[in-house]
Amino acid sequence: MTHQDADSRFPRGERLDESGRFTREELQLAFRNRGMPLEALRYPLTPTGMHYLLTHFDVPYVDAATWTLTVGGLVSKTLTLDIDAIRARPATTLAVTMECAGNGRALLTPRPASQPWLLEAVGTAEWTGTPLRGVLEDAGIDDGAVEVLFTGLDRGVQGDEVQSYQRSLSIDEATRPEVLLAYEMNGAPLEPQHGYPLRLLVPGWYGMTSVKWLERIELVAEPFTGFQMMDSYRYRQTSDEAGVPVDLIRVRALMAPPGIPDFYTRTRLVEAGPITLTGRAWAGRARIARVEVSTDGGAGWADATLEPALSPHAWRGWSFEWTSIPGHHTLSVRATDEGGNVQPIEQSWTISGVGNNMAQRVDVIVE
Ligand SMILES: Nc1nc2c(c(=O)[nH]1)N[C@H]1C(S)=C(S)[C@@H](COP(=O)(O)O)O[C@H]1N2
Ligand SMILES: [Mo]
């Protein structure tokens, strides 16, 4: 089927024209960085092949037999660990919801040029690894250290800077018990694109913090000011502003698409009558307090029923009974966390398109 086989119920293309055509570069990024199809919201744990991916540069080729991790810088003892040494350490398995800070970017007007996520840059996996804290204790943190710097094996150019992918964390954040050096995802060794053989996993933070293909961990005396700290991941309106660093995941709920899709527009076709809408909601470190659904484009809201969270670091299921009547409807869902943060209805715009957690809208035709 091509989009020329148009069904007149599903108008084509208006949304894209509002914000300008998508570019070849955005398409190129979108093929490399797949999203989680939203129907996968039905699984409590996202099957690995449906979990989203975000890789800035190339997926590096790593031979685990010769790979090692160095833990150095301001430590009493530099450690060099191979994968067997890491696997021999105490292991923890945690269900963690990970989301890219750029999720929602392609819905922004004007649209910042980067990976064009609509709403699919999220997934929940069971990750197995060893707590970073224990490794740092074994190395012994010197008094002068203020941050832990993580370096991946992947290199590339961004913002005119040749770089390895690097992010840092304060010592307090890096030594929280849930921060893992992870080597398994959903019970299997990490796949190459998810960071094989070892990645950092920082539950609660947007995904950029969970550095893949770890090569080096260093205790440093000054806050790290590399590109991935000072440029992409800041909340700011202009490039002259220093802005605020992006950190914990903002509150969000999403809906599993109801009914059946139109092939080209993805507009939903639903049969009139009672239907259970379902989805999941999450927030960085706070718990989800409430999920509300609107079936009239945001004019009125009613509470959804919440399921228990999968883990303290993972999403909660929600459901809502709707009796649909024939016509065009815009469904919407929004979550509130225990800190009282509620998803906005309007976009939250920044130059790099991060942290846009505006409420999802789903167009439905009921017949
Ligand atoms: N080394 C390295 N780590 C990285 C990245 C990267 O490009 N290189 N991308 C980050 C970003 S922006 C996200 S959202 C997550 C995505 O993890 P995933 O691809 O396993 O879903 O990895 C993070 N870790
Ligand atoms: Mo990301």
mmCIF file of C-alpha atoms and ligand atoms in Angstrom:
data_model
loop_
_atom_site.group_PDB
_atom_site.id
_atom_site.type_symbol
_atom_site.label_atom_id
_atom_site.label_comp_id
_atom_site.label_asym_id
_atom_site.label_seq_id
_atom_site.Cartn_x
_atom_site.Cartn_y
_atom_site.Cartn_z
ATOM 1 C CA MET A 1 0.000 0.000 0.000
ATOM 2 C CA THR A 2 1.217 3.501 -0.714
ATOM 3 C CA HIS A 3 -0.102 6.713 0.674
ATOM 4 C CA GLN A 4 -1.713 7.383 -2.698
ATOM 5 C CA ASP A 5 -4.282 4.760 -1.681
ATOM 6 C CA ALA A 6 -5.728 7.464 0.497
ATOM 7 C CA ASP A 7 -8.850 6.863 2.546
ATOM 8 C CA SER A 8 -10.643 10.211 2.759
ATOM 9 C CA ARG A 9 -11.306 9.748 6.476
ATOM 10 C CA PHE A 10 -7.606 10.240 7.231
ATOM 11 C CA PRO A 11 -6.346 13.632 6.004
ATOM 12 C CA ARG A 12 -2.645 13.667 5.109
ATOM 13 C CA GLY A 13 0.190 15.773 6.285
ATOM 14 C CA GLU A 14 -1.298 18.867 7.957
ATOM 15 C CA ARG A 15 0.708 18.383 11.117
ATOM 16 C CA LEU A 16 4.071 18.346 9.322
ATOM 17 C CA ASP A 17 3.318 21.405 7.259
ATOM 18 C CA GLU A 18 2.743 23.475 10.399
ATOM 19 C CA SER A 19 6.308 22.975 11.582
ATOM 20 C CA GLY A 20 8.130 22.652 8.266
ATOM 21 C CA ARG A 21 9.227 19.596 6.317
ATOM 22 C CA PHE A 22 11.452 17.001 7.957
ATOM 23 C CA THR A 23 14.983 16.953 6.594
ATOM 24 C CA ARG A 24 17.080 14.150 5.153
ATOM 25 C CA GLU A 25 19.393 14.457 8.189
ATOM 26 C CA GLU A 26 16.499 13.929 10.585
ATOM 27 C CA LEU A 27 15.412 10.850 8.604
ATOM 28 C CA GLN A 28 18.978 9.513 8.746
ATOM 29 C CA LEU A 29 19.029 9.898 12.546
ATOM 30 C CA ALA A 30 15.552 8.394 12.883
ATOM 31 C CA PHE A 31 16.619 5.177 11.118
ATOM 32 C CA ARG A 32 19.611 4.773 13.427
ATOM 33 C CA ASN A 33 17.762 5.637 16.599
ATOM 34 C CA ARG A 34 14.623 3.580 16.629
ATOM 35 C CA GLY A 35 11.747 4.368 18.949
ATOM 36 C CA MET A 36 9.550 2.061 20.981
ATOM 37 C CA PRO A 37 6.334 1.542 18.994
ATOM 38 C CA LEU A 38 3.683 2.872 21.384
ATOM 39 C CA GLU A 39 1.701 -0.398 21.242
ATOM 40 C CA ALA A 40 4.630 -1.831 23.261
ATOM 41 C CA LEU A 41 3.272 0.171 26.227
ATOM 42 C CA ARG A 42 1.135 -2.957 26.758
ATOM 43 C CA TYR A 43 4.217 -4.877 28.003
ATOM 44 C CA PRO A 44 5.271 -4.140 31.612
ATOM 45 C CA LEU A 45 8.860 -4.864 30.522
ATOM 46 C CA THR A 46 9.718 -3.720 27.021
ATOM 47 C CA PRO A 47 11.089 -6.567 24.884
ATOM 48 C CA THR A 48 14.719 -5.632 24.120
ATOM 49 C CA GLY A 49 14.102 -5.333 20.383
ATOM 50 C CA MET A 50 11.306 -2.799 21.020
ATOM 51 C CA HIS A 51 13.217 -0.607 23.524
ATOM 52 C CA TYR A 52 14.205 2.766 22.101
ATOM 53 C CA LEU A 53 17.814 3.508 21.095
ATOM 54 C CA LEU A 54 19.826 6.693 21.047
ATOM 55 C CA THR A 55 23.410 6.705 19.837
ATOM 56 C CA HIS A 56 25.072 10.029 19.007
ATOM 57 C CA PHE A 57 27.974 8.643 16.961
ATOM 58 C CA ASP A 58 28.658 5.064 15.755
ATOM 59 C CA VAL A 59 28.020 1.858 17.695
ATOM 60 C CA PRO A 60 31.603 0.826 18.487
ATOM 61 C CA TYR A 61 32.786 -2.714 17.759
ATOM 62 C CA VAL A 62 33.992 -4.159 21.075
ATOM 63 C CA ASP A 63 35.734 -7.467 21.740
ATOM 64 C CA ALA A 64 34.829 -8.309 25.360
ATOM 65 C CA ALA A 65 37.831 -10.665 25.580
ATOM 66 C CA THR A 66 40.266 -7.736 25.395
ATOM 67 C CA TRP A 67 38.027 -4.952 26.800
ATOM 68 C CA THR A 68 38.745 -3.494 30.235
ATOM 69 C CA LEU A 69 37.311 -0.732 32.384
ATOM 70 C CA THR A 70 39.710 1.653 34.136
ATOM 71 C CA VAL A 71 38.683 3.359 37.372
ATOM 72 C CA GLY A 72 41.200 6.118 38.036
ATOM 73 C CA GLY A 73 41.863 9.809 38.591
ATOM 74 C CA LEU A 74 41.639 10.973 42.212
ATOM 75 C CA VAL A 75 41.511 7.512 43.800
ATOM 76 C CA SER A 76 43.764 5.662 46.248
ATOM 77 C CA LYS A 77 44.160 2.762 43.832
ATOM 78 C CA THR A 78 43.560 2.676 40.072
ATOM 79 C CA LEU A 79 41.516 -0.384 39.107
ATOM 80 C CA THR A 80 41.558 -2.212 35.794
ATOM 81 C CA LEU A 81 38.604 -4.599 35.572
ATOM 82 C CA ASP A 82 37.752 -7.063 32.838
ATOM 83 C CA ILE A 83 34.201 -8.291 32.268
ATOM 84 C CA ASP A 84 34.723 -11.446 34.389
ATOM 85 C CA ALA A 85 35.909 -9.311 37.325
ATOM 86 C CA ILE A 86 32.793 -7.151 37.003
ATOM 87 C CA ARG A 87 30.480 -10.150 36.726
ATOM 88 C CA ALA A 88 32.104 -11.686 39.826
ATOM 89 C CA ARG A 89 31.025 -8.700 41.946
ATOM 90 C CA PRO A 90 27.681 -8.503 43.845
ATOM 91 C CA ALA A 91 24.836 -8.284 41.303
ATOM 92 C CA THR A 92 21.543 -6.374 41.389
ATOM 93 C CA THR A 93 18.621 -6.607 38.957
ATOM 94 C CA LEU A 94 16.314 -3.582 38.656
ATOM 95 C CA ALA A 95 13.356 -2.687 36.429
ATOM 96 C CA VAL A 96 14.133 0.814 35.163
ATOM 97 C CA THR A 97 12.201 3.146 32.877
ATOM 98 C CA MET A 98 14.598 5.038 30.626
ATOM 99 C CA GLU A 99 13.590 7.995 28.502
ATOM 100 C CA CYS A 100 15.561 10.242 26.167
ATOM 101 C CA ALA A 101 15.557 13.921 27.148
ATOM 102 C CA GLY A 102 14.655 14.680 23.524
ATOM 103 C CA ASN A 103 11.386 12.724 23.637
ATOM 104 C CA GLY A 104 8.694 15.072 22.248
ATOM 105 C CA ARG A 105 11.202 17.172 20.261
ATOM 106 C CA ALA A 106 9.565 16.674 16.853
ATOM 107 C CA LEU A 107 6.245 17.941 18.245
ATOM 108 C CA LEU A 108 7.794 21.354 18.971
ATOM 109 C CA THR A 109 7.106 24.452 16.896
ATOM 110 C CA PRO A 110 9.598 25.559 15.681
ATOM 111 C CA ARG A 111 11.296 22.166 15.633
ATOM 112 C CA PRO A 112 14.939 22.022 16.797
ATOM 113 C CA ALA A 113 17.079 20.058 14.308
ATOM 114 C CA SER A 114 18.174 16.809 15.948
ATOM 115 C CA GLN A 115 16.870 13.274 16.423
ATOM 116 C CA PRO A 116 13.159 13.795 15.619
ATOM 117 C CA TRP A 117 11.413 11.945 18.422
ATOM 118 C CA LEU A 118 7.652 12.188 18.572
ATOM 119 C CA LEU A 119 6.831 10.292 21.803
ATOM 120 C CA GLU A 120 8.512 6.909 21.376
ATOM 121 C CA ALA A 121 11.886 7.497 23.115
ATOM 122 C CA VAL A 122 11.103 5.425 26.209
ATOM 123 C CA GLY A 123 11.313 1.846 27.405
ATOM 124 C CA THR A 124 11.490 -0.227 30.562
ATOM 125 C CA ALA A 125 13.946 -3.085 30.939
ATOM 126 C CA GLU A 126 15.249 -5.265 33.702
ATOM 127 C CA TRP A 127 18.900 -4.370 34.005
ATOM 128 C CA THR A 128 21.495 -6.464 35.826
ATOM 129 C CA GLY A 129 24.796 -5.119 37.000
ATOM 130 C CA THR A 130 26.968 -4.331 39.969
ATOM 131 C CA PRO A 131 26.433 -1.189 42.070
ATOM 132 C CA LEU A 132 28.927 1.505 41.049
ATOM 133 C CA ARG A 133 29.224 2.493 44.713
ATOM 134 C CA GLY A 134 31.085 -0.723 45.620
ATOM 135 C CA VAL A 135 33.581 -0.245 42.786
ATOM 136 C CA LEU A 136 34.259 3.357 43.860
ATOM 137 C CA GLU A 137 34.714 2.200 47.474
ATOM 138 C CA ASP A 138 37.292 -0.361 46.337
ATOM 139 C CA ALA A 139 39.166 2.314 44.397
ATOM 140 C CA GLY A 140 38.949 4.741 47.350
ATOM 141 C CA ILE A 141 37.768 8.295 46.547
ATOM 142 C CA ASP A 142 40.351 11.015 47.372
ATOM 143 C CA ASP A 143 39.253 14.092 49.348
ATOM 144 C CA GLY A 144 39.831 16.458 46.412
ATOM 145 C CA ALA A 145 37.370 14.684 44.081
ATOM 146 C CA VAL A 146 34.075 16.476 43.281
ATOM 147 C CA GLU A 147 32.669 14.508 40.357
ATOM 148 C CA VAL A 148 32.791 11.154 38.631
ATOM 149 C CA LEU A 149 33.426 11.350 34.866
ATOM 150 C CA PHE A 150 32.258 8.531 32.597
ATOM 151 C CA THR A 151 33.768 8.000 29.134
ATOM 152 C CA GLY A 152 32.359 5.759 26.402
ATOM 153 C CA LEU A 153 34.365 4.146 23.603
ATOM 154 C CA ASP A 154 32.389 5.945 20.902
ATOM 155 C CA ARG A 155 33.821 9.084 19.326
ATOM 156 C CA GLY A 156 32.463 11.664 16.952
ATOM 157 C CA VAL A 157 32.037 15.343 16.192
ATOM 158 C CA GLN A 158 29.310 17.475 17.717
ATOM 159 C CA GLY A 159 29.208 21.268 17.979
ATOM 160 C CA ASP A 160 32.522 21.435 16.026
ATOM 161 C CA GLU A 161 34.212 19.433 18.761
ATOM 162 C CA VAL A 162 35.868 16.043 18.273
ATOM 163 C CA GLN A 163 34.971 14.097 21.370
ATOM 164 C CA SER A 164 34.398 10.813 23.131
ATOM 165 C CA TYR A 165 30.881 10.543 24.556
ATOM 166 C CA GLN A 166 31.330 11.766 28.143
ATOM 167 C CA ARG A 167 29.061 12.707 31.019
ATOM 168 C CA SER A 168 29.719 13.359 34.701
ATOM 169 C CA LEU A 169 27.780 13.033 37.953
ATOM 170 C CA SER A 170 28.321 14.466 41.428
ATOM 171 C CA ILE A 171 29.752 11.969 43.895
ATOM 172 C CA ASP A 172 26.438 11.977 45.807
ATOM 173 C CA GLU A 173 24.482 11.008 42.689
ATOM 174 C CA ALA A 174 27.058 8.476 41.481
ATOM 175 C CA THR A 175 27.063 6.641 44.823
ATOM 176 C CA ARG A 176 23.304 6.197 45.139
ATOM 177 C CA PRO A 177 22.563 2.488 45.617
ATOM 178 C CA GLU A 178 20.511 2.123 42.409
ATOM 179 C CA VAL A 179 23.325 3.334 40.104
ATOM 180 C CA LEU A 180 24.649 0.268 38.281
ATOM 181 C CA LEU A 181 27.420 -0.822 35.984
ATOM 182 C CA ALA A 182 25.071 -2.941 33.875
ATOM 183 C CA TYR A 183 26.056 -5.925 31.694
ATOM 184 C CA GLU A 184 22.638 -7.546 31.146
ATOM 185 C CA MET A 185 19.330 -6.280 29.798
ATOM 186 C CA ASN A 186 16.226 -8.453 30.220
ATOM 187 C CA GLY A 187 18.358 -11.427 31.265
ATOM 188 C CA ALA A 188 20.749 -11.441 28.290
ATOM 189 C CA PRO A 189 24.146 -9.812 27.726
ATOM 190 C CA LEU A 190 23.739 -6.218 26.501
ATOM 191 C CA GLU A 191 23.223 -6.032 22.755
ATOM 192 C CA PRO A 192 25.935 -3.997 20.951
ATOM 193 C CA GLN A 193 23.643 -0.987 20.417
ATOM 194 C CA HIS A 194 22.729 -0.839 24.130
ATOM 195 C CA GLY A 195 26.344 -0.578 25.342
ATOM 196 C CA TYR A 196 27.990 -4.015 25.200
ATOM 197 C CA PRO A 197 29.828 -5.123 27.221
ATOM 198 C CA LEU A 198 29.171 -2.600 30.022
ATOM 199 C CA ARG A 199 27.187 0.595 30.492
ATOM 200 C CA LEU A 200 26.319 2.968 33.268
ATOM 201 C CA LEU A 201 22.669 2.917 34.334
ATOM 202 C CA VAL A 202 21.373 5.880 36.330
ATOM 203 C CA PRO A 203 17.699 5.291 37.215
ATOM 204 C CA GLY A 204 15.572 8.446 37.374
ATOM 205 C CA TRP A 205 17.806 10.547 35.109
ATOM 206 C CA TYR A 206 17.143 11.143 31.443
ATOM 207 C CA GLY A 207 18.992 8.616 29.281
ATOM 208 C CA MET A 208 22.016 10.770 28.342
ATOM 209 C CA THR A 209 23.485 10.067 31.783
ATOM 210 C CA SER A 210 23.569 6.292 31.300
ATOM 211 C CA VAL A 211 26.847 6.180 29.334
ATOM 212 C CA LYS A 212 27.141 3.130 27.054
ATOM 213 C CA TRP A 213 30.346 1.194 26.097
ATOM 214 C CA LEU A 214 32.101 2.361 29.259
ATOM 215 C CA GLU A 215 35.841 2.582 28.933
ATOM 216 C CA ARG A 216 36.927 4.824 31.800
ATOM 217 C CA ILE A 217 35.621 6.156 35.094
ATOM 218 C CA GLU A 218 37.618 9.018 36.617
ATOM 219 C CA LEU A 219 37.319 10.954 39.849
ATOM 220 C CA VAL A 220 37.967 14.592 38.972
ATOM 221 C CA ALA A 221 38.753 17.764 40.947
ATOM 222 C CA GLU A 222 36.597 20.171 38.902
ATOM 223 C CA PRO A 223 33.073 19.883 37.471
ATOM 224 C CA PHE A 224 33.365 18.458 33.930
ATOM 225 C CA THR A 225 32.455 20.993 31.230
ATOM 226 C CA GLY A 226 32.455 18.857 28.056
ATOM 227 C CA PHE A 227 29.991 19.314 25.192
ATOM 228 C CA GLN A 228 27.432 16.789 26.506
ATOM 229 C CA MET A 229 27.251 18.700 29.804
ATOM 230 C CA MET A 230 27.302 22.337 28.668
ATOM 231 C CA ASP A 231 25.575 22.256 25.266
ATOM 232 C CA SER A 232 22.915 19.717 24.291
ATOM 233 C CA TYR A 233 21.529 18.892 27.700
ATOM 234 C CA ARG A 234 20.593 22.338 29.053
ATOM 235 C CA TYR A 235 17.213 23.951 29.447
ATOM 236 C CA ARG A 236 17.670 27.261 27.640
ATOM 237 C CA GLN A 237 15.922 29.562 25.205
ATOM 238 C CA THR A 238 19.021 30.981 23.454
ATOM 239 C CA SER A 239 22.631 29.828 23.012
ATOM 240 C CA ASP A 240 23.850 32.928 24.926
ATOM 241 C CA GLU A 241 22.281 31.691 28.124
ATOM 242 C CA ALA A 242 24.098 29.193 30.378
ATOM 243 C CA GLY A 243 20.727 27.601 31.162
ATOM 244 C CA VAL A 244 19.949 24.870 33.646
ATOM 245 C CA PRO A 245 21.380 21.346 33.338
ATOM 246 C CA VAL A 246 18.917 18.618 32.330
ATOM 247 C CA ASP A 247 18.774 15.959 35.033
ATOM 248 C CA LEU A 248 15.788 13.903 36.275
ATOM 249 C CA ILE A 249 13.026 12.649 33.977
ATOM 250 C CA ARG A 250 9.966 14.905 33.956
ATOM 251 C CA VAL A 251 6.552 13.413 34.707
ATOM 252 C CA ARG A 252 4.776 11.843 31.710
ATOM 253 C CA ALA A 253 1.967 9.420 30.821
ATOM 254 C CA LEU A 254 1.430 7.777 27.446
ATOM 255 C CA MET A 255 -1.472 5.813 25.989
ATOM 256 C CA ALA A 256 -1.247 2.562 24.063
ATOM 257 C CA PRO A 257 -2.931 3.432 20.758
ATOM 258 C CA PRO A 258 -6.543 2.191 20.877
ATOM 259 C CA GLY A 259 -8.309 0.408 18.007
ATOM 260 C CA ILE A 260 -6.522 -0.035 14.677
ATOM 261 C CA PRO A 261 -4.264 2.410 12.789
ATOM 262 C CA ASP A 262 -4.612 3.969 9.396
ATOM 263 C CA PHE A 263 -1.414 2.816 7.635
ATOM 264 C CA TYR A 264 -0.059 6.212 6.627
ATOM 265 C CA THR A 265 -1.341 8.766 9.151
ATOM 266 C CA ARG A 266 -1.551 6.380 12.140
ATOM 267 C CA THR A 267 -4.894 7.929 13.047
ATOM 268 C CA ARG A 268 -6.888 5.389 15.045
ATOM 269 C CA LEU A 269 -10.126 3.747 14.011
ATOM 270 C CA VAL A 270 -12.251 2.550 16.974
ATOM 271 C CA GLU A 271 -15.607 0.779 17.099
ATOM 272 C CA ALA A 272 -18.334 2.639 19.007
ATOM 273 C CA GLY A 273 -19.086 1.326 22.510
ATOM 274 C CA PRO A 274 -17.186 0.602 25.712
ATOM 275 C CA ILE A 275 -13.380 0.440 25.395
ATOM 276 C CA THR A 276 -10.612 0.268 28.003
ATOM 277 C CA LEU A 277 -7.833 2.785 27.349
ATOM 278 C CA THR A 278 -4.502 1.743 28.870
ATOM 279 C CA GLY A 279 -0.988 3.078 29.141
ATOM 280 C CA ARG A 280 1.883 3.808 31.531
ATOM 281 C CA ALA A 281 3.107 6.784 33.547
ATOM 282 C CA TRP A 282 6.479 7.612 35.115
ATOM 283 C CA ALA A 283 8.571 10.390 36.629
ATOM 284 C CA GLY A 284 12.286 10.543 37.445
ATOM 285 C CA ARG A 285 12.511 10.087 41.180
ATOM 286 C CA ALA A 286 9.039 11.055 42.401
ATOM 287 C CA ARG A 287 6.179 8.601 42.372
ATOM 288 C CA ILE A 288 3.167 9.001 40.112
ATOM 289 C CA ALA A 289 0.249 10.407 42.109
ATOM 290 C CA ARG A 290 -2.415 10.704 39.444
ATOM 291 C CA VAL A 291 -3.205 10.065 35.773
ATOM 292 C CA GLU A 292 -6.093 11.858 34.060
ATOM 293 C CA VAL A 293 -7.678 11.241 30.686
ATOM 294 C CA SER A 294 -9.579 13.662 28.493
ATOM 295 C CA THR A 295 -11.786 12.368 25.688
ATOM 296 C CA ASP A 296 -12.748 15.824 24.410
ATOM 297 C CA GLY A 297 -9.429 17.400 23.447
ATOM 298 C CA GLY A 298 -8.567 18.646 26.937
ATOM 299 C CA ALA A 299 -11.787 20.399 27.950
ATOM 300 C CA GLY A 300 -12.621 17.928 30.736
ATOM 301 C CA TRP A 301 -10.422 15.472 32.633
ATOM 302 C CA ALA A 302 -11.272 12.345 34.652
ATOM 303 C CA ASP A 303 -9.053 10.119 36.816
ATOM 304 C CA ALA A 304 -7.638 6.882 35.443
ATOM 305 C CA THR A 305 -7.136 3.805 37.654
ATOM 306 C CA LEU A 306 -3.503 3.208 38.619
ATOM 307 C CA GLU A 307 -1.663 -0.095 38.930
ATOM 308 C CA PRO A 308 1.296 -0.499 41.296
ATOM 309 C CA ALA A 309 4.671 0.597 39.897
ATOM 310 C CA LEU A 310 6.867 -2.199 38.566
ATOM 311 C CA SER A 311 9.731 -1.003 40.795
ATOM 312 C CA PRO A 312 10.640 2.290 42.502
ATOM 313 C CA HIS A 313 12.447 3.197 39.237
ATOM 314 C CA ALA A 314 9.853 2.096 36.702
ATOM 315 C CA TRP A 315 6.533 3.110 35.222
ATOM 316 C CA ARG A 316 3.022 2.412 36.532
ATOM 317 C CA GLY A 317 0.206 1.062 34.396
ATOM 318 C CA TRP A 318 -3.069 2.967 34.167
ATOM 319 C CA SER A 319 -6.491 2.229 32.649
ATOM 320 C CA PHE A 320 -9.610 4.192 31.836
ATOM 321 C CA GLU A 321 -13.072 3.030 30.758
ATOM 322 C CA TRP A 322 -14.441 5.012 27.842
ATOM 323 C CA THR A 323 -17.748 4.621 26.072
ATOM 324 C CA SER A 324 -17.001 5.961 22.638
ATOM 325 C CA ILE A 325 -19.643 7.485 20.411
ATOM 326 C CA PRO A 326 -19.317 7.939 16.629
ATOM 327 C CA GLY A 327 -17.341 10.956 15.440
ATOM 328 C CA HIS A 328 -13.820 12.432 15.578
ATOM 329 C CA HIS A 329 -12.268 12.618 19.040
ATOM 330 C CA THR A 330 -8.974 13.813 20.452
ATOM 331 C CA LEU A 331 -7.957 11.744 23.458
ATOM 332 C CA SER A 332 -5.391 13.120 25.838
ATOM 333 C CA VAL A 333 -3.602 11.871 28.945
ATOM 334 C CA ARG A 334 -1.576 13.669 31.598
ATOM 335 C CA ALA A 335 0.162 12.567 34.789
ATOM 336 C CA THR A 336 0.949 14.307 38.076
ATOM 337 C CA ASP A 337 3.799 13.249 40.346
ATOM 338 C CA GLU A 338 3.870 13.269 44.148
ATOM 339 C CA GLY A 339 5.752 16.546 44.064
ATOM 340 C CA GLY A 340 2.649 18.118 42.442
ATOM 341 C CA ASN A 341 4.296 18.466 38.999
ATOM 342 C CA VAL A 342 1.682 18.032 36.304
ATOM 343 C CA GLN A 343 2.283 17.643 32.574
ATOM 344 C CA PRO A 344 1.613 20.872 30.704
ATOM 345 C CA ILE A 345 -0.909 21.038 27.880
ATOM 346 C CA GLU A 346 1.293 23.478 25.955
ATOM 347 C CA GLN A 347 4.771 22.682 24.608
ATOM 348 C CA SER A 348 7.825 23.435 26.700
ATOM 349 C CA TRP A 349 10.305 24.800 24.153
ATOM 350 C CA THR A 350 14.134 24.886 24.427
ATOM 351 C CA ILE A 351 16.782 25.323 21.726
ATOM 352 C CA SER A 352 17.823 21.670 21.858
ATOM 353 C CA GLY A 353 14.259 20.402 22.274
ATOM 354 C CA VAL A 354 14.764 18.657 25.614
ATOM 355 C CA GLY A 355 12.226 17.999 28.373
ATOM 356 C CA ASN A 356 9.072 18.599 26.299
ATOM 357 C CA ASN A 357 6.619 16.601 28.426
ATOM 358 C CA MET A 358 3.408 18.175 27.137
ATOM 359 C CA ALA A 359 0.364 15.920 27.341
ATOM 360 C CA GLN A 360 -0.053 13.403 24.506
ATOM 361 C CA ARG A 361 -2.939 13.808 22.056
ATOM 362 C CA VAL A 362 -4.336 10.856 20.114
ATOM 363 C CA ASP A 363 -6.720 11.391 17.202
ATOM 364 C CA VAL A 364 -9.432 8.792 17.001
ATOM 365 C CA ILE A 365 -12.268 8.209 14.570
ATOM 366 C CA VAL A 366 -15.131 6.231 16.102
ATOM 367 C CA GLU A 367 -17.516 4.415 13.799
HETATM 368 N N1 LIG B 1 28.551 6.179 24.999
HETATM 369 C C1 LIG B 1 27.314 6.664 24.786
HETATM 370 N N2 LIG B 1 26.403 6.548 25.751
HETATM 371 C C2 LIG B 1 25.159 7.013 25.571
HETATM 372 C C3 LIG B 1 24.796 7.670 24.367
HETATM 373 C C4 LIG B 1 25.782 7.769 23.353
HETATM 374 O O1 LIG B 1 25.534 8.307 22.268
HETATM 375 N N3 LIG B 1 27.031 7.265 23.594
HETATM 376 N N4 LIG B 1 23.523 8.176 24.238
HETATM 377 C C5 LIG B 1 22.837 8.490 25.496
HETATM 378 C C6 LIG B 1 21.459 8.875 25.326
HETATM 379 S S1 LIG B 1 21.180 10.454 24.795
HETATM 380 C C7 LIG B 1 20.432 8.042 25.681
HETATM 381 S S2 LIG B 1 18.838 8.594 25.614
HETATM 382 C C8 LIG B 1 20.682 6.647 26.142
HETATM 383 C C9 LIG B 1 19.926 5.650 25.295
HETATM 384 O O2 LIG B 1 20.164 4.340 25.721
HETATM 385 P P1 LIG B 1 19.691 3.121 24.806
HETATM 386 O O3 LIG B 1 20.160 3.367 23.425
HETATM 387 O O4 LIG B 1 20.221 1.884 25.422
HETATM 388 O O5 LIG B 1 18.167 3.139 24.894
HETATM 389 O O6 LIG B 1 22.054 6.328 26.086
HETATM 390 C C10 LIG B 1 22.934 7.352 26.483
HETATM 391 N N5 LIG B 1 24.270 6.848 26.568
HETATM 392 MO MO MO B 2 18.902 10.800 24.885
#
